[in-house]
């Protein structure tokens, strides 16, 4: 009888062991990245772009891109103090980028494609594989397009946020 009266303590003893455990995503990083681009590259009237960003991009990256756009295009809600903060910038052969938080955000191009244009083959053909993965982060190499059309190779970093892979960085792979 005495053992029964202390059984209620066992779940309480196990709780601290599970509190620090990482909730693992059920979807693979590759499937998340491919679905992101499937939605993101849809016709703008479909709402796929907004849905892809809301569903698959970290709030931090969304904010960094938004701040960059706000400062580069002088919108009405521009926080001038934020825009006046000196930040590192660099110029590549195609465009310039500045460091917003932990993200290099290019000016005048779509952050997720590093391009002003969207080619039909990018919409219809996507291939990806995992370059590296831990419980907390994964790097996915994705190629948009199909030969003979222009290919777009990207390195997409996703992080585990509460059991969901979220895009936290996109970089163009030099060809």
PDB file of C-alpha atoms in Angstrom:
ATOM      1  CA  UNK A   1       0.000   0.000   0.000  1.00  0.00           C
ATOM      2  CA  UNK A   2       2.800   2.442   0.769  1.00  0.00           C
ATOM      3  CA  UNK A   3       4.240   2.152  -2.764  1.00  0.00           C
ATOM      4  CA  UNK A   4       0.935   3.162  -4.324  1.00  0.00           C
ATOM      5  CA  UNK A   5       0.766   6.369  -2.378  1.00  0.00           C
ATOM      6  CA  UNK A   6       4.115   7.580  -3.833  1.00  0.00           C
ATOM      7  CA  UNK A   7       3.482   6.642  -7.486  1.00  0.00           C
ATOM      8  CA  UNK A   8       2.183  10.143  -8.230  1.00  0.00           C
ATOM      9  CA  UNK A   9       5.735  11.453  -7.653  1.00  0.00           C
ATOM     10  CA  UNK A  10       7.276   9.519 -10.560  1.00  0.00           C
ATOM     11  CA  UNK A  11       5.965  11.787 -13.386  1.00  0.00           C
ATOM     12  CA  UNK A  12       7.228  14.806 -11.464  1.00  0.00           C
ATOM     13  CA  UNK A  13      10.683  13.275 -11.229  1.00  0.00           C
ATOM     14  CA  UNK A  14      10.809  12.605 -14.987  1.00  0.00           C
ATOM     15  CA  UNK A  15       9.656  16.091 -15.988  1.00  0.00           C
ATOM     16  CA  UNK A  16      13.050  17.766 -15.452  1.00  0.00           C
ATOM     17  CA  UNK A  17      14.650  15.159 -17.724  1.00  0.00           C
ATOM     18  CA  UNK A  18      12.327  15.994 -20.600  1.00  0.00           C
ATOM     19  CA  UNK A  19      12.259  19.775 -20.102  1.00  0.00           C
ATOM     20  CA  UNK A  20      15.545  20.319 -21.924  1.00  0.00           C
ATOM     21  CA  UNK A  21      14.826  17.823 -24.687  1.00  0.00           C
ATOM     22  CA  UNK A  22      14.665  19.167 -28.222  1.00  0.00           C
ATOM     23  CA  UNK A  23      11.387  18.713 -30.040  1.00  0.00           C
ATOM     24  CA  UNK A  24      12.356  17.143 -33.354  1.00  0.00           C
ATOM     25  CA  UNK A  25      10.567  18.164 -36.550  1.00  0.00           C
ATOM     26  CA  UNK A  26       8.477  15.503 -38.253  1.00  0.00           C
ATOM     27  CA  UNK A  27       9.177  16.853 -41.751  1.00  0.00           C
ATOM     28  CA  UNK A  28      12.601  16.626 -43.339  1.00  0.00           C
ATOM     29  CA  UNK A  29      14.568  19.816 -44.032  1.00  0.00           C
ATOM     30  CA  UNK A  30      14.486  18.951 -47.751  1.00  0.00           C
ATOM     31  CA  UNK A  31      10.685  18.650 -47.856  1.00  0.00           C
ATOM     32  CA  UNK A  32      10.324  21.988 -46.034  1.00  0.00           C
ATOM     33  CA  UNK A  33      12.674  23.795 -48.435  1.00  0.00           C
ATOM     34  CA  UNK A  34      11.055  22.257 -51.522  1.00  0.00           C
ATOM     35  CA  UNK A  35       7.566  23.148 -50.285  1.00  0.00           C
ATOM     36  CA  UNK A  36       8.727  26.669 -49.449  1.00  0.00           C
ATOM     37  CA  UNK A  37       9.920  27.230 -53.022  1.00  0.00           C
ATOM     38  CA  UNK A  38       6.832  25.515 -54.476  1.00  0.00           C
ATOM     39  CA  UNK A  39       4.673  28.105 -52.702  1.00  0.00           C
ATOM     40  CA  UNK A  40       7.082  31.032 -52.942  1.00  0.00           C
ATOM     41  CA  UNK A  41       7.464  30.920 -56.719  1.00  0.00           C
ATOM     42  CA  UNK A  42       3.743  30.810 -57.479  1.00  0.00           C
ATOM     43  CA  UNK A  43       2.040  33.660 -59.279  1.00  0.00           C
ATOM     44  CA  UNK A  44       1.819  36.620 -56.887  1.00  0.00           C
ATOM     45  CA  UNK A  45      -1.984  36.696 -57.049  1.00  0.00           C
ATOM     46  CA  UNK A  46      -2.163  33.192 -55.530  1.00  0.00           C
ATOM     47  CA  UNK A  47      -0.889  34.310 -52.124  1.00  0.00           C
ATOM     48  CA  UNK A  48       1.761  31.585 -52.158  1.00  0.00           C
ATOM     49  CA  UNK A  49       4.626  33.986 -51.497  1.00  0.00           C
ATOM     50  CA  UNK A  50       3.080  35.338 -48.295  1.00  0.00           C
ATOM     51  CA  UNK A  51       2.043  31.856 -47.176  1.00  0.00           C
ATOM     52  CA  UNK A  52       5.540  30.454 -47.768  1.00  0.00           C
ATOM     53  CA  UNK A  53       7.202  33.209 -45.745  1.00  0.00           C
ATOM     54  CA  UNK A  54       4.713  32.977 -42.878  1.00  0.00           C
ATOM     55  CA  UNK A  55       4.916  29.186 -42.702  1.00  0.00           C
ATOM     56  CA  UNK A  56       8.592  28.509 -43.373  1.00  0.00           C
ATOM     57  CA  UNK A  57      10.756  31.554 -42.504  1.00  0.00           C
ATOM     58  CA  UNK A  58      12.018  32.554 -39.056  1.00  0.00           C
ATOM     59  CA  UNK A  59      10.625  35.783 -37.643  1.00  0.00           C
ATOM     60  CA  UNK A  60      14.207  37.044 -37.289  1.00  0.00           C
ATOM     61  CA  UNK A  61      14.922  36.640 -41.005  1.00  0.00           C
ATOM     62  CA  UNK A  62      11.552  38.174 -41.899  1.00  0.00           C
ATOM     63  CA  UNK A  63      12.412  41.205 -39.745  1.00  0.00           C
ATOM     64  CA  UNK A  64      15.921  41.564 -41.204  1.00  0.00           C
ATOM     65  CA  UNK A  65      14.543  41.540 -44.756  1.00  0.00           C
ATOM     66  CA  UNK A  66      11.734  43.931 -43.818  1.00  0.00           C
ATOM     67  CA  UNK A  67      14.158  46.368 -42.153  1.00  0.00           C
ATOM     68  CA  UNK A  68      16.427  46.297 -45.199  1.00  0.00           C
ATOM     69  CA  UNK A  69      13.548  46.964 -47.580  1.00  0.00           C
ATOM     70  CA  UNK A  70      12.183  49.726 -45.365  1.00  0.00           C
ATOM     71  CA  UNK A  71      15.535  51.515 -45.252  1.00  0.00           C
ATOM     72  CA  UNK A  72      16.353  50.991 -48.937  1.00  0.00           C
ATOM     73  CA  UNK A  73      13.000  52.226 -50.206  1.00  0.00           C
ATOM     74  CA  UNK A  74      12.277  54.951 -47.636  1.00  0.00           C
ATOM     75  CA  UNK A  75       8.751  53.850 -46.776  1.00  0.00           C
ATOM     76  CA  UNK A  76       6.427  55.872 -44.540  1.00  0.00           C
ATOM     77  CA  UNK A  77       7.044  53.600 -41.558  1.00  0.00           C
ATOM     78  CA  UNK A  78      10.850  53.761 -41.869  1.00  0.00           C
ATOM     79  CA  UNK A  79      12.645  53.856 -38.526  1.00  0.00           C
ATOM     80  CA  UNK A  80      15.312  56.407 -39.430  1.00  0.00           C
ATOM     81  CA  UNK A  81      17.378  55.604 -36.336  1.00  0.00           C
ATOM     82  CA  UNK A  82      17.580  51.971 -37.482  1.00  0.00           C
ATOM     83  CA  UNK A  83      18.525  53.010 -41.013  1.00  0.00           C
ATOM     84  CA  UNK A  84      21.262  55.347 -39.758  1.00  0.00           C
ATOM     85  CA  UNK A  85      23.109  52.554 -37.923  1.00  0.00           C
ATOM     86  CA  UNK A  86      26.369  51.885 -39.784  1.00  0.00           C
ATOM     87  CA  UNK A  87      26.517  48.326 -41.086  1.00  0.00           C
ATOM     88  CA  UNK A  88      28.935  46.331 -43.200  1.00  0.00           C
ATOM     89  CA  UNK A  89      28.091  46.208 -46.889  1.00  0.00           C
ATOM     90  CA  UNK A  90      29.686  44.401 -49.811  1.00  0.00           C
ATOM     91  CA  UNK A  91      29.324  44.415 -53.560  1.00  0.00           C
ATOM     92  CA  UNK A  92      29.366  41.312 -55.731  1.00  0.00           C
ATOM     93  CA  UNK A  93      29.455  41.228 -59.510  1.00  0.00           C
ATOM     94  CA  UNK A  94      25.654  41.446 -59.661  1.00  0.00           C
ATOM     95  CA  UNK A  95      24.461  43.415 -56.624  1.00  0.00           C
ATOM     96  CA  UNK A  96      25.256  44.868 -53.242  1.00  0.00           C
ATOM     97  CA  UNK A  97      24.275  43.472 -49.855  1.00  0.00           C
ATOM     98  CA  UNK A  98      24.355  44.755 -46.291  1.00  0.00           C
ATOM     99  CA  UNK A  99      24.458  42.847 -43.031  1.00  0.00           C
ATOM    100  CA  UNK A 100      21.127  42.994 -41.199  1.00  0.00           C
ATOM    101  CA  UNK A 101      21.364  41.016 -37.970  1.00  0.00           C
ATOM    102  CA  UNK A 102      23.055  37.776 -39.033  1.00  0.00           C
ATOM    103  CA  UNK A 103      21.839  37.966 -42.637  1.00  0.00           C
ATOM    104  CA  UNK A 104      23.426  39.503 -45.726  1.00  0.00           C
ATOM    105  CA  UNK A 105      20.415  41.027 -47.470  1.00  0.00           C
ATOM    106  CA  UNK A 106      20.861  42.041 -51.104  1.00  0.00           C
ATOM    107  CA  UNK A 107      19.372  45.246 -52.451  1.00  0.00           C
ATOM    108  CA  UNK A 108      17.002  45.208 -55.430  1.00  0.00           C
ATOM    109  CA  UNK A 109      16.493  41.428 -55.634  1.00  0.00           C
ATOM    110  CA  UNK A 110      14.233  38.814 -54.093  1.00  0.00           C
ATOM    111  CA  UNK A 111      16.081  37.529 -51.012  1.00  0.00           C
ATOM    112  CA  UNK A 112      14.991  33.912 -51.551  1.00  0.00           C
ATOM    113  CA  UNK A 113      16.044  33.697 -55.213  1.00  0.00           C
ATOM    114  CA  UNK A 114      18.784  36.356 -55.300  1.00  0.00           C
ATOM    115  CA  UNK A 115      17.220  37.512 -58.555  1.00  0.00           C
ATOM    116  CA  UNK A 116      14.794  40.101 -59.909  1.00  0.00           C
ATOM    117  CA  UNK A 117      13.357  37.542 -62.313  1.00  0.00           C
ATOM    118  CA  UNK A 118      11.591  34.229 -61.810  1.00  0.00           C
ATOM    119  CA  UNK A 119      12.127  31.775 -64.645  1.00  0.00           C
ATOM    120  CA  UNK A 120       9.407  29.283 -65.580  1.00  0.00           C
ATOM    121  CA  UNK A 121      11.808  26.386 -65.108  1.00  0.00           C
ATOM    122  CA  UNK A 122      12.422  27.497 -61.484  1.00  0.00           C
ATOM    123  CA  UNK A 123       8.698  27.237 -60.836  1.00  0.00           C
ATOM    124  CA  UNK A 124       8.424  23.781 -62.386  1.00  0.00           C
ATOM    125  CA  UNK A 125      11.706  22.094 -61.434  1.00  0.00           C
ATOM    126  CA  UNK A 126      13.248  21.966 -57.985  1.00  0.00           C
ATOM    127  CA  UNK A 127      15.812  19.533 -56.635  1.00  0.00           C
ATOM    128  CA  UNK A 128      17.328  19.439 -53.161  1.00  0.00           C
ATOM    129  CA  UNK A 129      19.417  17.341 -50.820  1.00  0.00           C
ATOM    130  CA  UNK A 130      20.691  17.727 -47.283  1.00  0.00           C
ATOM    131  CA  UNK A 131      24.293  18.892 -47.045  1.00  0.00           C
ATOM    132  CA  UNK A 132      24.463  18.596 -43.239  1.00  0.00           C
ATOM    133  CA  UNK A 133      22.028  18.137 -40.363  1.00  0.00           C
ATOM    134  CA  UNK A 134      21.864  18.150 -36.566  1.00  0.00           C
ATOM    135  CA  UNK A 135      18.822  18.228 -34.291  1.00  0.00           C
ATOM    136  CA  UNK A 136      19.028  22.036 -34.226  1.00  0.00           C
ATOM    137  CA  UNK A 137      20.081  23.026 -37.755  1.00  0.00           C
ATOM    138  CA  UNK A 138      20.339  21.723 -41.304  1.00  0.00           C
ATOM    139  CA  UNK A 139      21.823  22.959 -44.550  1.00  0.00           C
ATOM    140  CA  UNK A 140      19.974  22.098 -47.747  1.00  0.00           C
ATOM    141  CA  UNK A 141      21.407  22.504 -51.231  1.00  0.00           C
ATOM    142  CA  UNK A 142      18.596  23.346 -53.618  1.00  0.00           C
ATOM    143  CA  UNK A 143      18.702  23.850 -57.360  1.00  0.00           C
ATOM    144  CA  UNK A 144      15.887  25.649 -59.097  1.00  0.00           C
ATOM    145  CA  UNK A 145      15.475  25.032 -62.811  1.00  0.00           C
ATOM    146  CA  UNK A 146      16.206  22.378 -65.375  1.00  0.00           C
ATOM    147  CA  UNK A 147      18.821  22.368 -68.154  1.00  0.00           C
ATOM    148  CA  UNK A 148      19.081  23.864 -70.703  1.00  0.00           C
ATOM    149  CA  UNK A 149      17.385  26.720 -68.812  1.00  0.00           C
ATOM    150  CA  UNK A 150      19.300  28.772 -66.262  1.00  0.00           C
ATOM    151  CA  UNK A 151      19.910  26.881 -63.010  1.00  0.00           C
ATOM    152  CA  UNK A 152      19.841  28.596 -59.634  1.00  0.00           C
ATOM    153  CA  UNK A 153      21.923  26.803 -56.963  1.00  0.00           C
ATOM    154  CA  UNK A 154      21.218  27.925 -53.390  1.00  0.00           C
ATOM    155  CA  UNK A 155      22.374  26.931 -49.907  1.00  0.00           C
ATOM    156  CA  UNK A 156      19.438  27.191 -47.505  1.00  0.00           C
ATOM    157  CA  UNK A 157      19.983  27.025 -43.744  1.00  0.00           C
ATOM    158  CA  UNK A 158      17.024  25.908 -41.652  1.00  0.00           C
ATOM    159  CA  UNK A 159      16.809  25.865 -37.873  1.00  0.00           C
ATOM    160  CA  UNK A 160      14.586  23.858 -35.570  1.00  0.00           C
ATOM    161  CA  UNK A 161      12.053  26.208 -33.976  1.00  0.00           C
ATOM    162  CA  UNK A 162       9.736  24.362 -31.607  1.00  0.00           C
ATOM    163  CA  UNK A 163       9.725  21.210 -33.716  1.00  0.00           C
ATOM    164  CA  UNK A 164       9.434  22.939 -37.108  1.00  0.00           C
ATOM    165  CA  UNK A 165      12.199  23.602 -39.621  1.00  0.00           C
ATOM    166  CA  UNK A 166      12.323  27.316 -40.464  1.00  0.00           C
ATOM    167  CA  UNK A 167      14.482  29.017 -43.074  1.00  0.00           C
ATOM    168  CA  UNK A 168      17.031  31.289 -41.426  1.00  0.00           C
ATOM    169  CA  UNK A 169      19.417  32.026 -44.302  1.00  0.00           C
ATOM    170  CA  UNK A 170      19.634  31.697 -48.088  1.00  0.00           C
ATOM    171  CA  UNK A 171      22.906  32.059 -49.986  1.00  0.00           C
ATOM    172  CA  UNK A 172      23.653  31.845 -53.678  1.00  0.00           C
ATOM    173  CA  UNK A 173      26.221  29.171 -54.513  1.00  0.00           C
ATOM    174  CA  UNK A 174      28.858  30.568 -56.849  1.00  0.00           C
ATOM    175  CA  UNK A 175      28.927  28.795 -60.192  1.00  0.00           C
TER     176      UNK A 175
END
